[in-house]
CSV table of C-alpha atoms in Angstrom, one decimal:
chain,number,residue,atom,x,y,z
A,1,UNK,CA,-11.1,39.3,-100.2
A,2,UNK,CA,-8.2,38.1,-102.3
A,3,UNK,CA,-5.7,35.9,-100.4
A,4,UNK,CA,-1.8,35.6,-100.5
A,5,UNK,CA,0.7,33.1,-99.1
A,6,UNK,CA,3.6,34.2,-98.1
A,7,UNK,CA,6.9,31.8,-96.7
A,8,UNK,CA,9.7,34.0,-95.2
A,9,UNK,CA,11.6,31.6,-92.9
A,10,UNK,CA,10.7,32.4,-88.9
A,11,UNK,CA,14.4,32.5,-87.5
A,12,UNK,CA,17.4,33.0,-89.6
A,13,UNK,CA,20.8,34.0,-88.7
A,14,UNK,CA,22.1,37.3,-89.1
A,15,UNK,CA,23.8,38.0,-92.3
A,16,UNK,CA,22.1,35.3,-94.0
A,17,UNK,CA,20.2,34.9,-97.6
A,18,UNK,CA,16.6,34.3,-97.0
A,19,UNK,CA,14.6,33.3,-99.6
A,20,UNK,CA,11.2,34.6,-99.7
A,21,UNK,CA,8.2,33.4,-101.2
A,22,UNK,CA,5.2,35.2,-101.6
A,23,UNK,CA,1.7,33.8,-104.0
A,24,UNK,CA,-1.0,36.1,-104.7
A,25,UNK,CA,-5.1,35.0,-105.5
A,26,UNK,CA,-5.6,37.5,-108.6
A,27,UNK,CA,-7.0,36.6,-112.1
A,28,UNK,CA,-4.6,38.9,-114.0
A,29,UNK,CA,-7.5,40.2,-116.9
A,30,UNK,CA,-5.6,41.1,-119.3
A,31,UNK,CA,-7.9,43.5,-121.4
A,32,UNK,CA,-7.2,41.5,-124.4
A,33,UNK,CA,-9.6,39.1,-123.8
A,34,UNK,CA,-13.2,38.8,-125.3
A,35,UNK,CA,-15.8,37.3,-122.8
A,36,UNK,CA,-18.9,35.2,-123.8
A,37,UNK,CA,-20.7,38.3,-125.0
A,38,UNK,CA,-17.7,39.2,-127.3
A,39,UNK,CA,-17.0,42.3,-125.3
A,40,UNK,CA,-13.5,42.7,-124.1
A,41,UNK,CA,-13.4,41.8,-120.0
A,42,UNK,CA,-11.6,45.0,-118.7
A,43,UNK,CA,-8.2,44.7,-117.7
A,44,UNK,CA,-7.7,43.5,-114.0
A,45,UNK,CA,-4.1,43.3,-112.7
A,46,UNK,CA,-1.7,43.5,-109.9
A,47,UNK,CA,1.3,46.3,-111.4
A,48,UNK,CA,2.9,46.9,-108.3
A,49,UNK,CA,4.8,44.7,-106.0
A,50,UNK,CA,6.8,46.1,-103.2
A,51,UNK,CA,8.5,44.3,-100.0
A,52,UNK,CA,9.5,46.6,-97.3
A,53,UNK,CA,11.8,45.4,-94.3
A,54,UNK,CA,11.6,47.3,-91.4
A,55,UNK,CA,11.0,50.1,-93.6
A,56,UNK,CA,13.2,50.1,-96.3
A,57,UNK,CA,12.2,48.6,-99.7
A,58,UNK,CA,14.0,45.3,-100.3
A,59,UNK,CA,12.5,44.4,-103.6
A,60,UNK,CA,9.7,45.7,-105.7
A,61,UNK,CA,8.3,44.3,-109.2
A,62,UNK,CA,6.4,46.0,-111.8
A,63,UNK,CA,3.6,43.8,-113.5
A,64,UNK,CA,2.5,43.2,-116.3
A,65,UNK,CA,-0.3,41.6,-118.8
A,66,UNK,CA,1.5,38.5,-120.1
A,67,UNK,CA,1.6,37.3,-116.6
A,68,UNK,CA,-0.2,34.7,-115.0
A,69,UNK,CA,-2.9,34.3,-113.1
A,70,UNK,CA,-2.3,34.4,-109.5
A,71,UNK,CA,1.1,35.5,-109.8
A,72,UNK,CA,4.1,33.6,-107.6
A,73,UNK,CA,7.1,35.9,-106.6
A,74,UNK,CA,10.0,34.6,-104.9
A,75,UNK,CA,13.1,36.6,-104.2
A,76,UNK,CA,16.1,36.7,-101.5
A,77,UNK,CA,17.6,39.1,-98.8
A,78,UNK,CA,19.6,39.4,-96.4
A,79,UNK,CA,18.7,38.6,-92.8
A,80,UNK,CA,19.4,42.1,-90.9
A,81,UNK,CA,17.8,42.6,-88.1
A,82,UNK,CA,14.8,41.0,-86.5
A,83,UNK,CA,11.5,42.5,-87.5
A,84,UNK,CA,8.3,43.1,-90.1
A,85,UNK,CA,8.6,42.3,-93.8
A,86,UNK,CA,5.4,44.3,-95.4
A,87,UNK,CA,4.3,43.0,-98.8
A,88,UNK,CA,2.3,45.0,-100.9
A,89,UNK,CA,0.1,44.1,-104.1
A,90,UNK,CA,-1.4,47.0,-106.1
A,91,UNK,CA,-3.8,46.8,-108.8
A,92,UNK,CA,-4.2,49.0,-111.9
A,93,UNK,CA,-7.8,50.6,-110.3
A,94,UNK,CA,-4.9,51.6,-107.1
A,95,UNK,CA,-6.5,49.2,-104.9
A,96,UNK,CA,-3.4,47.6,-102.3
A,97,UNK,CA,-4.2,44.6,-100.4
A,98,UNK,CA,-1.0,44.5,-97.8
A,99,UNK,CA,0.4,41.7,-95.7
A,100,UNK,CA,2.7,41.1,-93.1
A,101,UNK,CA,5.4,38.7,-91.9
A,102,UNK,CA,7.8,38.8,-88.7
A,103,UNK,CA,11.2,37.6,-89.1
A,104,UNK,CA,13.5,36.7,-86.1
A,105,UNK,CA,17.0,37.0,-86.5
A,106,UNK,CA,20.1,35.8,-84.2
B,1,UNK,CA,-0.9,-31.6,-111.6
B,2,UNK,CA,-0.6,-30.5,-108.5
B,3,UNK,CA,2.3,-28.1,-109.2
B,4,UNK,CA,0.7,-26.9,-112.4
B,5,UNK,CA,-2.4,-26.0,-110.1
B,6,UNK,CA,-0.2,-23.9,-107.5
B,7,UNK,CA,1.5,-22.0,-110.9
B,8,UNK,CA,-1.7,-20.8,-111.8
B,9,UNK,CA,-2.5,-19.6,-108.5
B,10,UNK,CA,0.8,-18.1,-108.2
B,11,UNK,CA,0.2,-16.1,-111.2
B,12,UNK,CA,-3.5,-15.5,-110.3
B,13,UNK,CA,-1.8,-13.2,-107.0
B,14,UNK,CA,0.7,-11.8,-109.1
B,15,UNK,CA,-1.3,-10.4,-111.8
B,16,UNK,CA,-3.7,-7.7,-109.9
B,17,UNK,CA,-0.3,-6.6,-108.7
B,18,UNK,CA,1.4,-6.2,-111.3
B,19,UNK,CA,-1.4,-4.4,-113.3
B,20,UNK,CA,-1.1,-2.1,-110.1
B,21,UNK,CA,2.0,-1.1,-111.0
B,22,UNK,CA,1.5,-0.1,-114.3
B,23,UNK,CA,-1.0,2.9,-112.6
B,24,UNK,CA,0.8,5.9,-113.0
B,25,UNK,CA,-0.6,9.3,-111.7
B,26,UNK,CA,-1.0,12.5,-113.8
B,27,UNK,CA,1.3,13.5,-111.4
B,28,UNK,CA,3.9,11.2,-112.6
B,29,UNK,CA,3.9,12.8,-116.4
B,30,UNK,CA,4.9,16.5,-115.2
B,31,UNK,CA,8.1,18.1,-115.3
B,32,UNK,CA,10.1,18.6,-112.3
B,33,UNK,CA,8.9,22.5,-111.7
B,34,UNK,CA,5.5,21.8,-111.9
B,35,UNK,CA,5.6,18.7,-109.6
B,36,UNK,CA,7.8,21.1,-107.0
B,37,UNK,CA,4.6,23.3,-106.8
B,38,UNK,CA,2.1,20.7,-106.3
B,39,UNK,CA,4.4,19.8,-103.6
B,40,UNK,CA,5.0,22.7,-101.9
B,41,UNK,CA,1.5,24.2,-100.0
B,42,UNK,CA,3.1,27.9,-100.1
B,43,UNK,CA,3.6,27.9,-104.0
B,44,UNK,CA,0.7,25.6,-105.2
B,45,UNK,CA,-1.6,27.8,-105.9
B,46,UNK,CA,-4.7,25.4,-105.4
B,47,UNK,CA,-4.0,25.9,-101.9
B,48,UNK,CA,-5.8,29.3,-102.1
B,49,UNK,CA,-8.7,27.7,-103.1
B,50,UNK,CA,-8.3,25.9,-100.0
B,51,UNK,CA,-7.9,28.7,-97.7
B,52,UNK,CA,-10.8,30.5,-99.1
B,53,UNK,CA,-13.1,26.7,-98.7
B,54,UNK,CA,-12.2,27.2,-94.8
B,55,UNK,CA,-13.8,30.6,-94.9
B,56,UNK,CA,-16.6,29.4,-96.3
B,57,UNK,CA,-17.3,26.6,-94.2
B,58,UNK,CA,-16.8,28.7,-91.1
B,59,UNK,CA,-19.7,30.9,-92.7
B,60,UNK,CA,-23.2,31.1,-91.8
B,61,UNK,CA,-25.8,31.1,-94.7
B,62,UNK,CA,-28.7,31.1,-96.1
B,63,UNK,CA,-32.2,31.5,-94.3
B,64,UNK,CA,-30.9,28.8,-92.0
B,65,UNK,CA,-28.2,30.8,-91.0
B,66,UNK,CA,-26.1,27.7,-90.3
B,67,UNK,CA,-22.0,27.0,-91.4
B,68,UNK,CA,-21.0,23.9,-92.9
B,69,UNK,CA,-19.1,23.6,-89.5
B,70,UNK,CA,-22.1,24.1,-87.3
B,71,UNK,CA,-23.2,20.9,-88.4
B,72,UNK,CA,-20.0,18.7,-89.6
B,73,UNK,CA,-17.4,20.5,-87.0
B,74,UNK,CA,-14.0,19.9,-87.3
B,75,UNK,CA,-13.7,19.1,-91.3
B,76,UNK,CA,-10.3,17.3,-90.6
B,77,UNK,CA,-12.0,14.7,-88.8
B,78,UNK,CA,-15.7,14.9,-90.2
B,79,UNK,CA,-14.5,15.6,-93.9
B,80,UNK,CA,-11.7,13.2,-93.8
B,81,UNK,CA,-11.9,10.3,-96.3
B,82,UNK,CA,-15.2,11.4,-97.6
B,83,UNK,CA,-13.9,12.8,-100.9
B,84,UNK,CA,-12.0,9.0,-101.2
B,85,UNK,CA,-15.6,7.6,-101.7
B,86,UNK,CA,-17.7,9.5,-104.1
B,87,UNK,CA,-19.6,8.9,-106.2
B,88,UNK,CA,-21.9,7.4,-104.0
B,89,UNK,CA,-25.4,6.6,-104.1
B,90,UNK,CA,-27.8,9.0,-103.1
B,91,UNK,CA,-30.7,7.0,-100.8
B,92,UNK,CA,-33.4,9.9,-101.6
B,93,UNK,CA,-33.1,9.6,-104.9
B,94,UNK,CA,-31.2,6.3,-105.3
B,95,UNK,CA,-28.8,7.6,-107.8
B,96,UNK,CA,-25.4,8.6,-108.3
B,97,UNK,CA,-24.5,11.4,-107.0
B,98,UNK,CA,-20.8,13.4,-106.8
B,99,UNK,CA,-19.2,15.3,-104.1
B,100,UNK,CA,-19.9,18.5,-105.8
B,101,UNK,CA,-23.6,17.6,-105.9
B,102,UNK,CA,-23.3,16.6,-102.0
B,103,UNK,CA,-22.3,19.7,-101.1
B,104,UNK,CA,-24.9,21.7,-103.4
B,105,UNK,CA,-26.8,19.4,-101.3
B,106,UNK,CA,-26.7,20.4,-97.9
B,107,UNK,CA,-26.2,24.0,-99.4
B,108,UNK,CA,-29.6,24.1,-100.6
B,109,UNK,CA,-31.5,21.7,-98.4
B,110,UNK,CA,-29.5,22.3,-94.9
B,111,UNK,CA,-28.6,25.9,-95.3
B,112,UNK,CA,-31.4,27.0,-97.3
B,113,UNK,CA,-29.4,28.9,-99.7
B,114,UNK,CA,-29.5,29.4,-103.1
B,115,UNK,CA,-27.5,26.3,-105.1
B,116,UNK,CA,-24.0,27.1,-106.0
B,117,UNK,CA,-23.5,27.4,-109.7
B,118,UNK,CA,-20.8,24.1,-110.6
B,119,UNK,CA,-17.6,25.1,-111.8
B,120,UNK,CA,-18.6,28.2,-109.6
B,121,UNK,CA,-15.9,29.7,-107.4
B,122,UNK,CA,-17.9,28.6,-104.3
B,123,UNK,CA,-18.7,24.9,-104.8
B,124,UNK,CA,-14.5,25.0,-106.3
B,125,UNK,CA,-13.0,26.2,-103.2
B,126,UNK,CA,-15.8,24.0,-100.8
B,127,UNK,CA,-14.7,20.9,-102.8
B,128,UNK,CA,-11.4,21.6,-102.7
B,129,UNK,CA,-11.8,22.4,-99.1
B,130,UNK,CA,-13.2,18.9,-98.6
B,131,UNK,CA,-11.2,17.1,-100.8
B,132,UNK,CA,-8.0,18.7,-98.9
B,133,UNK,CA,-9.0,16.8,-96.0
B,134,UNK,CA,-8.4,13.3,-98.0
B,135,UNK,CA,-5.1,14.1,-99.5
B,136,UNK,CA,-2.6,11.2,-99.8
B,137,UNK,CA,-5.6,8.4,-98.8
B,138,UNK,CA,-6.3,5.8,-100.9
B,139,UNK,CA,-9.3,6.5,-103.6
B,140,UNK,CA,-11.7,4.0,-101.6
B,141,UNK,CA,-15.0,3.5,-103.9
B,142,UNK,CA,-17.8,2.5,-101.9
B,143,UNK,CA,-18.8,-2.1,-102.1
B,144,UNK,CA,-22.6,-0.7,-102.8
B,145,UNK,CA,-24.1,-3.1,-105.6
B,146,UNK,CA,-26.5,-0.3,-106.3
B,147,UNK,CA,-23.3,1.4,-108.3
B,148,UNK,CA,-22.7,-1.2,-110.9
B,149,UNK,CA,-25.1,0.1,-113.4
B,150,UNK,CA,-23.5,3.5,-112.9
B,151,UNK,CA,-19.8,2.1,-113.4
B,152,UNK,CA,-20.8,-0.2,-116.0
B,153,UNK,CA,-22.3,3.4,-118.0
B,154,UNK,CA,-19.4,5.2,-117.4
B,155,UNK,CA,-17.2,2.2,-118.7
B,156,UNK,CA,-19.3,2.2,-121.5
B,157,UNK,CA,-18.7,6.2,-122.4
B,158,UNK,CA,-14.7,5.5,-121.5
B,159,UNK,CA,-14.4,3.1,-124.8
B,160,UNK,CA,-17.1,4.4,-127.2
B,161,UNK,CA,-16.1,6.4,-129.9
B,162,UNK,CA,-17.2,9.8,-130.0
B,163,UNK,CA,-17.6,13.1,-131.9
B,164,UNK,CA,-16.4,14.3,-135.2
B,165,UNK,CA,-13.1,12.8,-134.6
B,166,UNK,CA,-14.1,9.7,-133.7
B,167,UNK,CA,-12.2,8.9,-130.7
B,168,UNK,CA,-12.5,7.3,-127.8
B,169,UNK,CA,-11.4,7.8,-124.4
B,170,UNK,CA,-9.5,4.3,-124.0
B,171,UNK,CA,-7.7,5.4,-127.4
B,172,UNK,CA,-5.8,8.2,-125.8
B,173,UNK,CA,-5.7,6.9,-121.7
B,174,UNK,CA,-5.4,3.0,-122.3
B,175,UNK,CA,-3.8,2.6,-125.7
B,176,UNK,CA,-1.4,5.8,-126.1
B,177,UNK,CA,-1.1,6.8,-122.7
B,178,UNK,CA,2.6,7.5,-122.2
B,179,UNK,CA,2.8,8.9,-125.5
B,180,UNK,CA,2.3,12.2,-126.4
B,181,UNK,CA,-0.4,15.0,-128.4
B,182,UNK,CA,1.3,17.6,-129.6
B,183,UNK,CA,4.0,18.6,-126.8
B,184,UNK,CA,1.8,17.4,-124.2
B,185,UNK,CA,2.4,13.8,-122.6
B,186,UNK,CA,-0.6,11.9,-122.4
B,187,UNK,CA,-1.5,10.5,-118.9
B,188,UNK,CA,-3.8,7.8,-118.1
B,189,UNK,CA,-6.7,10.1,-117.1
B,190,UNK,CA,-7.2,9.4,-113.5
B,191,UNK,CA,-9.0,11.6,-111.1
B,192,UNK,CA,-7.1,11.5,-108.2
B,193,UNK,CA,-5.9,15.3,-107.9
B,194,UNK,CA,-9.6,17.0,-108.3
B,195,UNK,CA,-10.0,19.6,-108.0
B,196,UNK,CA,-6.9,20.6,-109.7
B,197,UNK,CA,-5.5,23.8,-110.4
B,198,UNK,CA,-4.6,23.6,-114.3
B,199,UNK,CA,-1.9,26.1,-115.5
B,200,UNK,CA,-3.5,26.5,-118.8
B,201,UNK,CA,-6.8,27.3,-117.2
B,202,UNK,CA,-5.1,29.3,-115.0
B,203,UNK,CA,-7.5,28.8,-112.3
B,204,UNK,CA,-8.7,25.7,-110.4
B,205,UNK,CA,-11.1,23.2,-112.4
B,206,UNK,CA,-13.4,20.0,-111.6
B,207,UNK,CA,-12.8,16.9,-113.1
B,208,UNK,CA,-15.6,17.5,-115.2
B,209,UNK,CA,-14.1,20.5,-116.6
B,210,UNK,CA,-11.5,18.4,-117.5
B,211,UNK,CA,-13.7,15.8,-119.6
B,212,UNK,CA,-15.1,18.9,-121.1
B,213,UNK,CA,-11.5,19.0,-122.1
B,214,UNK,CA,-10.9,15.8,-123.4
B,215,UNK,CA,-14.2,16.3,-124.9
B,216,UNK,CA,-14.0,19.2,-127.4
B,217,UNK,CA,-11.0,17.9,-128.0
B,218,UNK,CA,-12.4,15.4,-130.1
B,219,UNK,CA,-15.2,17.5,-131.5
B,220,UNK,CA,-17.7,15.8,-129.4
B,221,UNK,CA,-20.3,17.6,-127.2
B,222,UNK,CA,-19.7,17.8,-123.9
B,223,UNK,CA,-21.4,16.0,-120.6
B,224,UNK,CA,-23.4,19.0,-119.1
B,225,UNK,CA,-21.7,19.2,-114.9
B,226,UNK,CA,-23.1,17.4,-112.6
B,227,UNK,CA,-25.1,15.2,-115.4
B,228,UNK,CA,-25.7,11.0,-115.5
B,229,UNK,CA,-22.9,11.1,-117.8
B,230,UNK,CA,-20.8,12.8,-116.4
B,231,UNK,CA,-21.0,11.5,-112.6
B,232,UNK,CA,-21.1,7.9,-114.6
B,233,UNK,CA,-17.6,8.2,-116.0
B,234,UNK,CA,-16.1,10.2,-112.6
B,235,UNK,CA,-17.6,6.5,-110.7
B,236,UNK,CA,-15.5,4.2,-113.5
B,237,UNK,CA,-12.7,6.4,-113.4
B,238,UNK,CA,-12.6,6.3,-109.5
B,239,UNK,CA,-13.2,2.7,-109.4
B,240,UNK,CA,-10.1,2.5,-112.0
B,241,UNK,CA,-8.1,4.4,-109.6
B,242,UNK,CA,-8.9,2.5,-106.5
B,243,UNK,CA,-6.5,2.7,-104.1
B,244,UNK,CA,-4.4,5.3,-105.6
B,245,UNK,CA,-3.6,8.5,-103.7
B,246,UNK,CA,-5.7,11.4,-103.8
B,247,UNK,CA,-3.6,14.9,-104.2
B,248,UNK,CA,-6.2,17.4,-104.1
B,249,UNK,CA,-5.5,19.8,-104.6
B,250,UNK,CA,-3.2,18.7,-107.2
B,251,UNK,CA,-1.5,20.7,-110.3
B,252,UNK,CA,-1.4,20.3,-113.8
B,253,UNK,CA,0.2,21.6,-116.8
C-alpha cells in the first residue's frame, strides 16, 4: 500500500543529464523509539534503494535509521537510450515495493 | 470641513488594506528549501497523503457499501471551495462543526462505517484529499450570524493567558510574531496550509495537532480534537485569515 512519486523527465535528448526524482510514503521506525506503552516500536525501514535503466543499475543507496520519514531521493543520469527506469525500495523485513517509469530519448 | 470629512474617509479605505498587507503566511517565514518542496507536488511529501485521500474516496465502505464519490462525484468540482468555508454551522445540531468532523460525518451516518479516529491516517489523507481541491482560493468564512458566538469563544482562547507559563496566544502570533523562539521564527499562526505535513512530526498533522503544539508548549493542557474549543479557535483563526490562500497541503518546518 505504500505510495511513491517519482519525476523522471518524459523526453530528453540523448546524451543528456536527467535529474530524477523519486519520494517514498514510509515511516522510517527507527527502533530507538519508545511508544506510549514504553516499549520500543520495532524498527521499520527502507535499506535498499536501487534504480535500474534498461537493466543496468544507475544508482543505488543504502539506508539508514537517522533518516527521515518518507525519504526523498533525487539523483542524475545520463539520457541513453529510450526505455524503463525501475525503482526499487526494500525494507529491513525484505519486503520490495517496485515502480516504473518510461523515458523517451531523441 | 468638507475636506477634513473626505480625509477620514480616505483613511477609513486605506486602513483594512493596509492591515491586509501586514498578513503574512507561515509560508512566508521558511527557508528557501523548505518553501521549494511545498512548491513542487513530486517532492512535497503531503502530496502522498493526497494520493492515498483519492483512494479512499473512490472506495466503497461500510454497511452502505457506498464511496465518497458515489455520492459527491467528481471531488474537483463537488469538493472545490468547501474546505475555504469551514467551520460552519451544523443545522442538525446547530453548532460548530470542522471539516474533519464533516467528513466523520457522512463516514458514519452516510456510509455506515465505523468513525475515523482524528489525527487518524484516514480522516488525514480524506481531509487533505478535500482540502487539495481548495488550494490557492481565498479562505472564505461563511456570513452565518449563528457563528459569532463561536468566533467570539475562539477569540477569547486566542488572548487569554494560559498554563503554567502563562502565555497567551496573541503574545507569541500578534505581539512577537516575526521574531523568533529559540531558532525557530515565529509566524502569525494562520491556518491556511492544513493539513500540513510538519518536518518535525515527520508525518502530516491537523491544525489541531498544531494547537496541541502551541499548547504544551506553554504547559497548558491541550483542546481535546475535534472539541468546542478547539473548532472555536480554528473559526477565529479562519475568520483572521479571510481571504488569504489556502495551500493544503502545505509544509512546515
Amino acid at each position: 500500500m505504500a505510495r511513491a512519486l517519482i519525476n523522471v523527465p518524459a523526453k530528453s535528448k540523448r546524451g543528456e543529464i536527467i535529474e530524477i526524482k523519486t519520494l517514498m510514503s514510509h515511516p522510517m521506525e527507527t527502533g530507538f523509539r519508545p511508544g506510549m506503552d514504553g516499549q520500543l516500536i520495532p524498527r521499520d525501514i527502507i535499506e535498499k534503494f536501487v534504480c535500474t535503466y534498461n537493466g543496468e543499475v544507475v544508482f543505488s543507496a543504502q539506508l539508514h535509521p537517522a533518516i527521515t520519514a518518507n525519504p526523498f531521493i533525487s539523483f542524475t543520469t545520463i539520457a541513453t537510450e529510450s526505455g524503463t527506469l525501475v525503482f526499487s525500495w526494500t525494507d529491513n523485513k525484505g519486503e520490495t515495493q517496485v515502480q516504473t517509469a518510461s523515458i523517451q530519448v531523441e | 470641513m468638507n475636506r477634513l470629512a473626505c480625509l477620514v474617509v480616505v483613511i477609513g479605505m486605506a486602513l483594512p488594506a493596509f492591515a491586509q498587507d501586514a498578513r503574512k503566511s507561515g509560508f512566508d517565514y521558511m527557508g528557501p528549501d523548505t518553501q521549494a518542496m511545498q512548491k513542487d507536488d513530486l517532492a512535497n511529501p503531503g502530496m502522498l497523503s493526497v494520493l492515498e485521500g483519492e483512494t479512499l474516496w473512490n472506495t466503497p465502505t461500510g454497511k452502505a457499501q457506498k464511496s465518497c464519490a458515489a455520492c459527491h462525484g467528481d471531488a474537483t468540482q463537488s469538493m472545490k471551495g468547501v474546505a475555504a468555508r469551514y467551520p460552519a454551522m451544523d443545522d442538525k445540531t446547530q453548532s460548530a462543526i470542522d471539516l474533519a468532523g464533516r467528513i466523520i460525518q457522512c463516514r458514519v451516518e452516510r456510509q455506515e462505517a465505523p468513525a475515523p479516529q482524528r489525527e487518524g491516517r484516514e480522516l488525514l489523507s480524506l481531509s487533505a484529499f478535500v482540502g487539495r481541491q481548495s488550494r490557492d482560493m481565498p479562505i472564505s468564512p461563511p456570513q452565518d450570524a449563528k457563528l459569532a458566538a463561536t468566533r467570539a469563544q475562539g477569540a477569547a482562547l486566542y488572548s487569554a493567558r494560559m498554563g503554567q507559563l502563562n502565555f497567551s496566544c496573541a503574545q507569541c502570533h500578534d505581539d512577537n510574531a516575526g521574531g523568533h523562539l529559540g531558532a525557530a521564527p515565529i509566524p502569525q499562526a494562520h491556518p491556511n496550509g492544513y493539513p500540513l505535513y510538519r518536518l518535525e512530526w515527520q508525518s502530516l498533522g491537523s491544525l489541531q495537532r498544531r494547537f496541541r503544539n502551541c499548547m504544551s508548549g506553554m504547559r497548558a493542557e491541550p483542546f481535546a480534537a475535534g472539541s468546542t474549543e478547539a473548532i472555536a479557535l480554528e473559526a477565529f483563526l479562519m475568520e483572521r485569515a479571510a481571504g488569504m490562500k489556502l495551500e493544503t497541503p502545505a509544509v512546515r518546518p
